[in-house]
PDB file of C-alpha atoms in Angstrom:
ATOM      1  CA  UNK A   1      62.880 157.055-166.100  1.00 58.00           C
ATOM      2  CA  UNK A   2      65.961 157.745-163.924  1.00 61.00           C
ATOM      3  CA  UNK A   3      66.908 156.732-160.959  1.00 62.00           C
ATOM      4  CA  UNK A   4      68.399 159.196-158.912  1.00 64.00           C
ATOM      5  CA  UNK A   5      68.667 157.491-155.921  1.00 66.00           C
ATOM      6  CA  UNK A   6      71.867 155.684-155.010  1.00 64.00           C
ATOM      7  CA  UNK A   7      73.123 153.337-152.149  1.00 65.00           C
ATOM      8  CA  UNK A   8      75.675 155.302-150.082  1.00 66.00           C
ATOM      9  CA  UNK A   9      77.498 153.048-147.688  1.00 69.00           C
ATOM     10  CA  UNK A  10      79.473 154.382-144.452  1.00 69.00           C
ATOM     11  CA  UNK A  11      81.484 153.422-142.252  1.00 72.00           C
ATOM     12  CA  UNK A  12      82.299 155.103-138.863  1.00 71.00           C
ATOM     13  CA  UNK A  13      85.257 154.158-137.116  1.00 72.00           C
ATOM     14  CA  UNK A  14      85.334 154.861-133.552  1.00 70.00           C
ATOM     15  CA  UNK A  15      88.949 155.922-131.762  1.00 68.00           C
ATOM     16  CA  UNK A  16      89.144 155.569-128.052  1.00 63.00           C
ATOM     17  CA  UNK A  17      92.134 157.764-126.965  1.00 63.00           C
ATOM     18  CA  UNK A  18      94.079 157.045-124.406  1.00 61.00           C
ATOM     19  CA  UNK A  19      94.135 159.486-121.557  1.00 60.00           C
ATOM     20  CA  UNK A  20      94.355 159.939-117.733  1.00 67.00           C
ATOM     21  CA  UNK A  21      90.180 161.436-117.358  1.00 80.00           C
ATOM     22  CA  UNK A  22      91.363 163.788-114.141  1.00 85.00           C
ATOM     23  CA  UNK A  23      94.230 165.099-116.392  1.00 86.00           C
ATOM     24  CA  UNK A  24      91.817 165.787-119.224  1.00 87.00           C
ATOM     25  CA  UNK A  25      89.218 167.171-116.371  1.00 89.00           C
ATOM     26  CA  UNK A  26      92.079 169.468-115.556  1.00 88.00           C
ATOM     27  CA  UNK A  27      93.173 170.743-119.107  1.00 89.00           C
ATOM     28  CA  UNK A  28      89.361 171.442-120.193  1.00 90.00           C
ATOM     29  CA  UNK A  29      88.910 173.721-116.376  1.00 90.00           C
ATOM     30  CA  UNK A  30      92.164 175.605-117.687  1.00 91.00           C
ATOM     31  CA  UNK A  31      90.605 176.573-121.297  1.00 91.00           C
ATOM     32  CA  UNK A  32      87.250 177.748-119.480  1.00 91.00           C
ATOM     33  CA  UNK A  33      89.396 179.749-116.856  1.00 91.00           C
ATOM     34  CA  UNK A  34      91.815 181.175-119.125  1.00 92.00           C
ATOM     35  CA  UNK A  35      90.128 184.745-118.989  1.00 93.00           C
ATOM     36  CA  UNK A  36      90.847 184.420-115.315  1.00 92.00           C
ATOM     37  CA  UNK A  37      94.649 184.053-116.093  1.00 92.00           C
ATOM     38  CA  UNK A  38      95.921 186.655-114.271  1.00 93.00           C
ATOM     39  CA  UNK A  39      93.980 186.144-110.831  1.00 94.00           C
ATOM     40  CA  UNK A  40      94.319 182.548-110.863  1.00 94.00           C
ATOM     41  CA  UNK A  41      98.581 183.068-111.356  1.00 94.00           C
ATOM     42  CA  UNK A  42      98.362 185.718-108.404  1.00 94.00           C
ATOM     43  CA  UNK A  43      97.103 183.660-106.383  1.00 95.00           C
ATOM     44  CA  UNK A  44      99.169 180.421-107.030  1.00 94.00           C
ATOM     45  CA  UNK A  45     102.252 182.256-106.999  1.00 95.00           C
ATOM     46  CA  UNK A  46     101.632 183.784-104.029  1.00 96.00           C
ATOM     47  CA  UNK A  47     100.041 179.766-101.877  1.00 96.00           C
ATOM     48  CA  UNK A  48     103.064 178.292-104.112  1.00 96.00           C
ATOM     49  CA  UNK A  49     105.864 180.603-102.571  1.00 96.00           C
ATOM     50  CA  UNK A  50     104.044 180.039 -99.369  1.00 96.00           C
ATOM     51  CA  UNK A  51     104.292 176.639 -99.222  1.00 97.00           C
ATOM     52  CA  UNK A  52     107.958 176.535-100.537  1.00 96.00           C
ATOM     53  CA  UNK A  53     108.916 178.677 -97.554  1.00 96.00           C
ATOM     54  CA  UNK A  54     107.767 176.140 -95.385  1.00 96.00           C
ATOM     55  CA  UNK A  55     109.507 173.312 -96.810  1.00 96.00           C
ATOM     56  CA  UNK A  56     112.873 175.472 -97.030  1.00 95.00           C
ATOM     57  CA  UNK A  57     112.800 175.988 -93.472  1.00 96.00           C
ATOM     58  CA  UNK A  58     112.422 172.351 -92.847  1.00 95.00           C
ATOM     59  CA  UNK A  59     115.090 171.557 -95.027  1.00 94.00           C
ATOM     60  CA  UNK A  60     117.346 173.738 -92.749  1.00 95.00           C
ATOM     61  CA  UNK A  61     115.773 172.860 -89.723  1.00 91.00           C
ATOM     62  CA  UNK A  62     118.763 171.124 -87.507  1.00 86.00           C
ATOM     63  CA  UNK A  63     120.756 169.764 -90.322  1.00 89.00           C
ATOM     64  CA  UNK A  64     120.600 170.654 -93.698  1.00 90.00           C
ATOM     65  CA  UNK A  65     118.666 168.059 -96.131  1.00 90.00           C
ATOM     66  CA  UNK A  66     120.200 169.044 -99.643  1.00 93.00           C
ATOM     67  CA  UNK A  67     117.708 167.023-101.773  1.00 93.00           C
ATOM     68  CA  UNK A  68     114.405 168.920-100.145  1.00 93.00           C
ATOM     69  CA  UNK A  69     115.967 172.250-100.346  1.00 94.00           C
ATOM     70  CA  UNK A  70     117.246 171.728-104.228  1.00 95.00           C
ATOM     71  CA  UNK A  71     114.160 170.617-104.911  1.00 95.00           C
ATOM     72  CA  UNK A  72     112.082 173.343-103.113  1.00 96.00           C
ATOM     73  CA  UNK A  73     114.047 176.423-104.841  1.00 95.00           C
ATOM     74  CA  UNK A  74     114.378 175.541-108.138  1.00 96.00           C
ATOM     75  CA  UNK A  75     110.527 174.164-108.448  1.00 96.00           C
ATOM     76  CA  UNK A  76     109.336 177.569-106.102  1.00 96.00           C
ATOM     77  CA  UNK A  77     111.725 179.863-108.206  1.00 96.00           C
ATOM     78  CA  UNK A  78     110.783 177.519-111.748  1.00 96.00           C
ATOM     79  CA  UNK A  79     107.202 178.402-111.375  1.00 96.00           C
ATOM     80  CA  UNK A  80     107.505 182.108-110.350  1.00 95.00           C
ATOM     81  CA  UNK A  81     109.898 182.673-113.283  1.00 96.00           C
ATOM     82  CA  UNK A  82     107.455 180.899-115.384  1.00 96.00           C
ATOM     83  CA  UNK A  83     104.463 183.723-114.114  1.00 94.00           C
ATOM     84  CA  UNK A  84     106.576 186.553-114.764  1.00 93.00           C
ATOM     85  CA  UNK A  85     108.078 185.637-117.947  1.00 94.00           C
ATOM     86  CA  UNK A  86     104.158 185.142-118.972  1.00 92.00           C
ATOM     87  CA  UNK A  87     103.701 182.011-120.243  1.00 94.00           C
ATOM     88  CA  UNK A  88     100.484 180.396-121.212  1.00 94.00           C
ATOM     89  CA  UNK A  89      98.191 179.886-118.652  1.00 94.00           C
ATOM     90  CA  UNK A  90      98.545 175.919-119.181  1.00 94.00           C
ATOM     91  CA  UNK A  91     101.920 176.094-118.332  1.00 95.00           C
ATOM     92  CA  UNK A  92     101.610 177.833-115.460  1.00 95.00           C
ATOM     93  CA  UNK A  93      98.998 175.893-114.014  1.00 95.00           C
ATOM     94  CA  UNK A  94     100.983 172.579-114.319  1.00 95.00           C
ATOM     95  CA  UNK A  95     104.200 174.611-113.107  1.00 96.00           C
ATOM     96  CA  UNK A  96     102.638 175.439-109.770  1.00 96.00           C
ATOM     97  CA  UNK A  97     100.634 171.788-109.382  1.00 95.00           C
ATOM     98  CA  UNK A  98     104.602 170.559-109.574  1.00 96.00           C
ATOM     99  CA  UNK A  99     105.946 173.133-107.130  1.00 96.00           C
ATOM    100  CA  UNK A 100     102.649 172.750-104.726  1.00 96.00           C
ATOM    101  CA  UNK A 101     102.207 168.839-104.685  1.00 97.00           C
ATOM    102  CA  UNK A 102     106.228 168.242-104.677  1.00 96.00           C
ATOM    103  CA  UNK A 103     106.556 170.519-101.776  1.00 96.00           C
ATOM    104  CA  UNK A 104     103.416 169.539 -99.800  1.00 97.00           C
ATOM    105  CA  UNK A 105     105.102 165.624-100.092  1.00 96.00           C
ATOM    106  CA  UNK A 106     108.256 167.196 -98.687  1.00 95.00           C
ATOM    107  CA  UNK A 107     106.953 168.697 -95.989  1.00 96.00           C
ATOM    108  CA  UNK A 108     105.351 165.533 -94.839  1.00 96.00           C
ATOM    109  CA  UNK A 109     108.249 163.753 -95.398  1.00 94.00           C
ATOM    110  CA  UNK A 110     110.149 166.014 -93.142  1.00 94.00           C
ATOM    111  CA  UNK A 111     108.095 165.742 -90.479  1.00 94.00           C
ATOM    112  CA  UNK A 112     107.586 162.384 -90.483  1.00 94.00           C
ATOM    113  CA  UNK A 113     111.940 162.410 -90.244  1.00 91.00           C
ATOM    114  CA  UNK A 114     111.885 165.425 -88.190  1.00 90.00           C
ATOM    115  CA  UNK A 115     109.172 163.017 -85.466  1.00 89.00           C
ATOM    116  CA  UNK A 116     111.868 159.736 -85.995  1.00 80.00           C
TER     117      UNK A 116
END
């Protein structure tokens, strides 16, 4: 008689990568929402040029502040250049959390100096 059973051994090796979990949150909302691409840009470019203009004026406010006004245009400008050029959506999205978090900081910075 045969046997036609064998012994198959395995092993599974587990790999724990090593990631930020809100950043990975964040990249698996922008593959679900990339068929909103076009909305979602709209409407960041237009709360990210918002936001910018508000920083820019309190960068000229009194004195000029060179490093909050640098900073505002080319990160407001970056990310608007980066929506009409078309990039992918990912890009965008991170583009805009720069401008928008970066500018929001500013703005609290400057009124914290513009209070002193």
């Amino acid at each position: 008689m045969m046997n036609t059973t064998n012994t198959i051994t395995q092993t599974k090796t587990y790999k724990k990568e090593l990631s930020f979990h809100s950043i990975t949150k964040l990249n698996d909302w922008i593959a679900i929402e990339e068929k909103n691409a076009m909305g979602i840009s709209i409407i960041l470019l237009i709360l990210g040029t918002m936001i910018a203009s508000i920083s820019a004026a309190l960068a000229v406010h009194k004195e000029i502040a060179l490093f909050p006004l640098i900073f505002t245009c080319i990160s407001a400008m970056g990310a608007n250049a980066i929506v009409i050029s078309q990039r992918s959506f990912k890009t965008i999205i991170w583009a805009f959390i720069i401008n928008i978090l970066g500018n929001i900081l500013l703005i609290a910075y400057q009124l914290i100096e513009l209070m002193a």
